[in-house]
Tab-separated table of C-alpha atoms and ligand atoms in Angstrom:
chain	number	residue	atom	x	y	z
A	3	MET	CA	0.000	0.000	0.000
A	4	GLU	CA	1.319	3.434	-0.906
A	5	ILE	CA	0.086	6.444	1.051
A	6	HIS	CA	0.496	9.853	-0.558
A	7	VAL	CA	-0.233	12.890	1.635
A	8	LEU	CA	-0.720	16.027	-0.454
A	9	PRO	CA	-0.782	19.628	0.837
A	10	ASP	CA	-4.566	20.019	0.537
A	11	ALA	CA	-7.740	18.460	-0.903
A	12	GLU	CA	-7.272	20.066	-4.300
A	13	ALA	CA	-3.715	18.754	-4.596
A	14	ALA	CA	-4.918	15.282	-3.560
A	15	ALA	CA	-7.608	15.315	-6.267
A	16	LYS	CA	-5.141	16.519	-8.887
A	17	ALA	CA	-2.678	13.789	-7.895
A	18	VAL	CA	-5.413	11.145	-8.273
A	19	ALA	CA	-6.374	12.537	-11.680
A	20	ALA	CA	-2.723	12.502	-12.757
A	21	HIS	CA	-2.412	8.887	-11.585
A	22	ILE	CA	-5.536	7.786	-13.468
A	23	ALA	CA	-4.552	9.731	-16.602
A	24	ALA	CA	-1.075	8.177	-16.598
A	25	ARG	CA	-2.548	4.671	-16.400
A	26	VAL	CA	-4.995	5.361	-19.243
A	27	VAL	CA	-2.349	6.970	-21.457
A	28	ALA	CA	-0.009	4.012	-20.819
A	29	GLY	CA	-2.752	1.638	-21.967
A	30	GLU	CA	-2.886	0.029	-18.525
A	31	ALA	CA	-6.431	1.088	-17.622
A	32	HIS	CA	-9.130	0.234	-20.158
A	33	VAL	CA	-11.818	-0.378	-17.539
A	34	LEU	CA	-12.245	2.150	-14.733
A	35	GLY	CA	-14.327	1.737	-11.596
A	36	LEU	CA	-15.729	5.147	-10.675
A	37	ALA	CA	-17.065	6.703	-7.479
A	38	THR	CA	-19.397	9.509	-6.502
A	39	GLY	CA	-19.373	11.783	-3.452
A	40	ARG	CA	-17.839	15.188	-2.901
A	41	SER	CA	-14.200	14.035	-3.065
A	42	PRO	CA	-14.174	12.892	-6.725
A	43	ILE	CA	-15.706	16.096	-8.166
A	44	ARG	CA	-12.321	17.780	-8.546
A	45	ILE	CA	-10.848	14.556	-9.949
A	46	TYR	CA	-13.412	14.482	-12.752
A	47	ALA	CA	-12.918	18.222	-13.415
A	48	ASP	CA	-9.192	17.611	-13.823
A	49	LEU	CA	-9.737	14.618	-16.119
A	50	VAL	CA	-12.153	16.652	-18.253
A	51	ALA	CA	-9.561	19.445	-18.496
A	52	ARG	CA	-6.935	16.944	-19.640
A	53	VAL	CA	-9.281	15.595	-22.326
A	54	GLN	CA	-10.115	19.119	-23.492
A	55	ALA	CA	-6.394	19.978	-23.590
A	56	GLY	CA	-5.797	16.924	-25.774
A	57	SER	CA	-3.426	15.129	-23.384
A	58	LEU	CA	-5.919	12.378	-22.512
A	59	SER	CA	-8.661	10.429	-24.256
A	60	LEU	CA	-11.242	8.322	-22.476
A	61	ALA	CA	-12.819	7.261	-25.772
A	62	GLY	CA	-11.469	3.731	-25.373
A	63	VAL	CA	-12.346	3.472	-21.683
A	64	LYS	CA	-15.286	1.582	-20.199
A	65	SER	CA	-16.459	2.695	-16.769
A	66	PHE	CA	-18.456	1.049	-14.006
A	67	ASN	CA	-19.725	3.097	-11.091
A	68	LEU	CA	-19.746	1.626	-7.631
A	69	ASP	CA	-23.305	2.281	-6.610
A	70	GLU	CA	-26.705	3.915	-7.035
A	71	TYR	CA	-29.633	4.713	-4.780
A	72	LEU	CA	-32.522	2.312	-5.154
A	73	GLY	CA	-35.474	4.157	-6.692
A	74	LEU	CA	-33.442	6.914	-8.380
A	75	GLY	CA	-32.596	7.166	-12.074
A	76	ALA	CA	-31.365	9.537	-14.757
A	77	ALA	CA	-34.347	11.879	-14.322
A	78	ASP	CA	-33.539	12.434	-10.626
A	79	THR	CA	-30.950	15.160	-10.058
A	80	THR	CA	-29.838	13.427	-6.851
A	81	SER	CA	-29.087	10.069	-8.505
A	82	PHE	CA	-25.502	8.991	-8.968
A	83	ARG	CA	-26.296	8.609	-12.695
A	84	SER	CA	-27.107	12.343	-12.788
A	85	TYR	CA	-23.972	13.161	-10.799
A	86	MET	CA	-21.846	11.232	-13.291
A	87	GLU	CA	-23.599	12.829	-16.297
A	88	GLN	CA	-22.987	16.275	-14.801
A	89	HIS	CA	-19.339	15.819	-13.850
A	90	LEU	CA	-18.025	13.446	-16.514
A	91	PHE	CA	-20.260	11.601	-18.963
A	92	SER	CA	-21.819	14.654	-20.644
A	93	ARG	CA	-18.445	16.351	-20.912
A	94	VAL	CA	-16.128	13.713	-22.395
A	95	ALA	CA	-16.609	10.648	-24.560
A	96	LEU	CA	-16.240	7.205	-23.004
A	97	ALA	CA	-16.657	3.888	-24.831
A	98	GLU	CA	-19.204	2.709	-22.238
A	99	ALA	CA	-20.403	4.276	-18.978
A	100	HIS	CA	-22.222	1.956	-16.587
A	101	VAL	CA	-24.051	2.874	-13.373
A	102	PRO	CA	-26.215	0.317	-11.554
A	103	ASP	CA	-29.849	0.902	-12.526
A	104	GLY	CA	-31.603	2.143	-9.397
A	105	LEU	CA	-34.947	1.821	-11.194
A	106	ALA	CA	-34.504	-1.825	-12.179
A	107	ARG	CA	-37.754	-3.730	-11.666
A	108	ASP	CA	-35.740	-6.630	-10.273
A	109	PRO	CA	-32.757	-5.123	-8.392
A	110	GLN	CA	-31.283	-8.565	-7.577
A	111	ALA	CA	-31.251	-9.415	-11.288
A	112	GLU	CA	-29.695	-6.007	-12.007
A	113	ALA	CA	-26.954	-6.776	-9.468
A	114	LEU	CA	-26.162	-10.079	-11.184
A	115	ALA	CA	-26.233	-8.438	-14.608
A	116	TYR	CA	-23.836	-5.735	-13.354
A	117	GLU	CA	-21.367	-8.381	-12.166
A	118	ARG	CA	-21.622	-10.115	-15.544
A	119	ALA	CA	-21.045	-6.828	-17.416
A	120	ILE	CA	-17.896	-6.128	-15.387
A	121	ALA	CA	-16.622	-9.632	-16.123
A	122	ALA	CA	-17.495	-9.298	-19.833
A	123	ALA	CA	-15.439	-6.083	-19.983
A	124	GLY	CA	-12.461	-8.032	-18.665
A	125	GLY	CA	-12.674	-6.881	-15.043
A	126	ILE	CA	-11.797	-3.502	-13.556
A	127	ASP	CA	-8.228	-2.293	-14.115
A	128	LEU	CA	-8.387	0.673	-11.738
A	129	GLN	CA	-11.053	1.297	-9.125
A	130	LEU	CA	-11.469	4.793	-7.687
A	131	LEU	CA	-12.815	4.839	-4.132
A	132	GLY	CA	-13.806	7.370	-1.517
A	133	ILE	CA	-14.403	6.347	2.064
A	134	GLY	CA	-17.429	6.979	4.257
A	135	GLN	CA	-17.062	8.405	7.752
A	136	ASN	CA	-18.041	4.946	9.032
A	137	GLY	CA	-15.448	3.214	6.836
A	138	HIS	CA	-17.819	2.264	4.026
A	139	ILE	CA	-16.591	1.782	0.472
A	140	GLY	CA	-19.182	2.061	-2.262
A	141	PHE	CA	-22.259	1.545	-0.111
A	142	ASN	CA	-20.785	-1.433	1.758
A	143	GLU	CA	-21.706	-0.430	5.263
A	144	PRO	CA	-20.125	-1.785	8.471
A	145	GLY	CA	-21.133	-5.429	8.867
A	146	SER	CA	-20.840	-6.144	5.141
A	147	ASP	CA	-19.300	-9.495	4.271
A	148	LEU	CA	-15.761	-8.881	3.049
A	149	ALA	CA	-16.488	-11.312	0.168
A	150	SER	CA	-19.802	-9.642	-0.774
A	151	ARG	CA	-20.826	-9.111	-4.395
A	152	THR	CA	-23.029	-6.500	-6.082
A	153	ARG	CA	-26.333	-6.452	-4.213
A	154	VAL	CA	-29.091	-4.423	-2.571
A	155	VAL	CA	-28.075	-2.897	0.774
A	156	LYS	CA	-29.709	-0.806	3.484
A	157	LEU	CA	-27.936	2.438	4.327
A	158	THR	CA	-26.984	3.241	7.917
A	159	ALA	CA	-28.158	6.294	9.842
A	160	SER	CA	-24.600	7.675	9.642
A	161	THR	CA	-24.578	7.483	5.823
A	162	LEU	CA	-28.110	8.885	5.520
A	163	ALA	CA	-27.016	11.869	7.652
A	164	ALA	CA	-23.717	12.332	5.764
A	165	ASN	CA	-25.485	12.362	2.386
A	166	ALA	CA	-28.543	14.420	3.435
A	167	PRO	CA	-26.939	17.707	2.245
A	168	ASP	CA	-27.057	16.348	-1.337
A	169	PHE	CA	-30.858	16.332	-1.109
A	170	GLY	CA	-33.158	19.333	-0.976
A	171	PRO	CA	-35.402	20.338	1.898
A	172	GLY	CA	-38.284	17.904	2.216
A	173	GLN	CA	-36.396	15.265	0.195
A	174	SER	CA	-35.136	12.239	2.074
A	175	VAL	CA	-32.125	10.120	1.222
A	176	PRO	CA	-33.285	6.778	-0.236
A	177	PRO	CA	-32.835	4.123	2.477
A	178	GLU	CA	-31.507	1.448	0.112
A	179	ALA	CA	-28.926	1.218	-2.653
A	180	LEU	CA	-27.350	-1.116	-5.190
A	181	THR	CA	-23.614	-1.399	-4.627
A	182	MET	CA	-20.695	-3.400	-5.903
A	183	GLY	CA	-19.639	-5.732	-3.110
A	184	ILE	CA	-16.353	-5.674	-1.229
A	185	GLY	CA	-15.362	-8.861	-3.069
A	186	THR	CA	-16.196	-7.156	-6.377
A	187	ILE	CA	-14.078	-4.121	-5.469
A	188	MET	CA	-11.169	-6.304	-4.313
A	189	GLU	CA	-10.989	-7.947	-7.761
A	190	ALA	CA	-9.962	-4.639	-9.350
A	191	ARG	CA	-6.333	-4.894	-10.402
A	192	GLU	CA	-5.503	-1.566	-8.757
A	193	ILE	CA	-7.331	0.576	-6.219
A	194	VAL	CA	-6.984	4.333	-5.726
A	195	LEU	CA	-8.623	5.742	-2.607
A	196	ILE	CA	-9.096	9.438	-1.921
A	197	ALA	CA	-9.784	10.762	1.575
A	198	THR	CA	-9.835	14.418	2.470
A	199	GLY	CA	-10.966	16.427	5.481
A	200	ALA	CA	-10.846	15.860	9.218
A	201	ALA	CA	-14.158	13.952	9.154
A	202	LYS	CA	-12.333	11.075	7.389
A	203	ALA	CA	-9.361	10.827	9.808
A	204	ALA	CA	-10.893	8.174	12.078
A	205	ALA	CA	-12.158	6.063	9.174
A	206	LEU	CA	-8.811	6.261	7.392
A	207	VAL	CA	-6.730	5.143	10.382
A	208	ALA	CA	-9.200	2.304	11.085
A	209	ALA	CA	-9.059	1.244	7.426
A	210	LEU	CA	-5.295	1.311	7.028
A	211	LYS	CA	-3.979	0.462	10.507
A	212	GLY	CA	-6.858	-1.262	12.302
A	213	PRO	CA	-7.892	-4.914	12.244
A	214	VAL	CA	-9.262	-6.278	8.955
A	215	SER	CA	-12.917	-6.613	9.891
A	216	PRO	CA	-16.422	-6.081	8.527
A	217	ASP	CA	-16.697	-3.391	11.245
A	218	CYS	CA	-14.631	-1.219	8.885
A	219	PRO	CA	-15.322	-2.334	5.292
A	220	ALA	CA	-12.373	-0.324	3.920
A	221	SER	CA	-9.997	-2.388	6.095
A	222	ALA	CA	-10.365	-5.150	3.472
A	223	LEU	CA	-8.053	-3.051	1.290
A	224	GLN	CA	-5.135	-4.105	3.522
A	225	GLY	CA	-5.371	-7.452	1.718
A	226	HIS	CA	-5.082	-5.939	-1.776
A	227	ALA	CA	-1.692	-5.935	-3.501
A	228	ALA	CA	-1.979	-2.597	-5.315
A	229	VAL	CA	-3.604	0.194	-3.317
A	230	HIS	CA	-2.704	3.883	-3.584
A	231	VAL	CA	-4.172	6.180	-0.945
A	232	PHE	CA	-4.237	9.928	-1.614
A	233	ALA	CA	-5.073	12.085	1.399
A	234	ASP	CA	-4.816	15.638	2.631
A	235	PRO	CA	-3.128	16.336	5.981
A	236	ALA	CA	-6.478	16.546	7.819
A	237	ALA	CA	-7.589	13.050	6.722
A	238	ALA	CA	-4.084	11.618	7.274
A	239	ALA	CA	-3.719	13.229	10.730
A	240	ARG	CA	-4.015	9.977	12.687
A	241	LEU	CA	-1.899	7.743	10.426
A	242	GLY	CA	1.257	8.538	12.458
B	303	GLP	C1	-20.971	8.003	-0.454
B	303	GLP	C2	-20.630	7.018	-1.587
B	303	GLP	C3	-19.236	6.491	-1.438
B	303	GLP	C4	-18.333	7.669	-1.129
B	303	GLP	C5	-18.600	8.158	0.262
B	303	GLP	C6	-17.803	9.396	0.664
B	303	GLP	O1	-22.051	7.637	0.292
B	303	GLP	N1	-21.532	5.904	-1.765
B	303	GLP	O2	-18.843	5.820	-2.626
B	303	GLP	O3	-16.989	7.281	-1.194
B	303	GLP	O4	-19.986	8.298	0.496
B	303	GLP	O5	-18.237	10.512	-0.033
B	303	GLP	P1	-17.626	11.956	0.079
B	303	GLP	O6	-16.532	12.013	-0.909
B	303	GLP	O7	-18.747	12.868	-0.265
B	303	GLP	O8	-17.163	12.135	1.477
């Protein structure tokens, strides 16, 4: 595991974008696993700028997002599909851009189909991850089986509260989601995790230095051979 501490959140995002761009340009990342949340916004902005400047093309890249709220789709501004359209998909060309379908009539079947689509693409070369304040990755909440696959999950009170600001007044955060499993994420050939801000310090130290346990889903990453962590000083404060 390599831990990179950058001077601030913007520098961390730029370093992640540079890392992803280098892999794509080298022909080492044809299939990207993508994440939502506040942390990746600057990463996508930087990737878009590189494409517009002509130093990067994502035209040959297939992407698979980690997760989606159950019950939300492209027409909902708060869906992860909308987030991805806004920050990346509408701005640059990708060969394929997959997000789990939160409106699927049979979410279990959608989960299986998502796993099959990842496998058909040849597996994920590079998976981008954020980390929840409770140590979640994707929407794999504490208690998730470390071998879990793409499935329907219930969100915890901590995650509902953390994500409430993304929803307007009177709108509630959907209580369930479709997420890649921890086992799915661990099959990516490389993992890049971004963590910024003091609110992530406890989760980051538990993930990287604590016991490997479903209590902290991100701790599973200790068992992966190729993990790069990019953090700002606030998130890295307790790493020692
Ligand atoms: C969300 C997403 C995760 C994300 C995490 C942290 O709930 N499902 O994939 O990594 O929470 O997000 P943020 O970057 O906004 O702190």
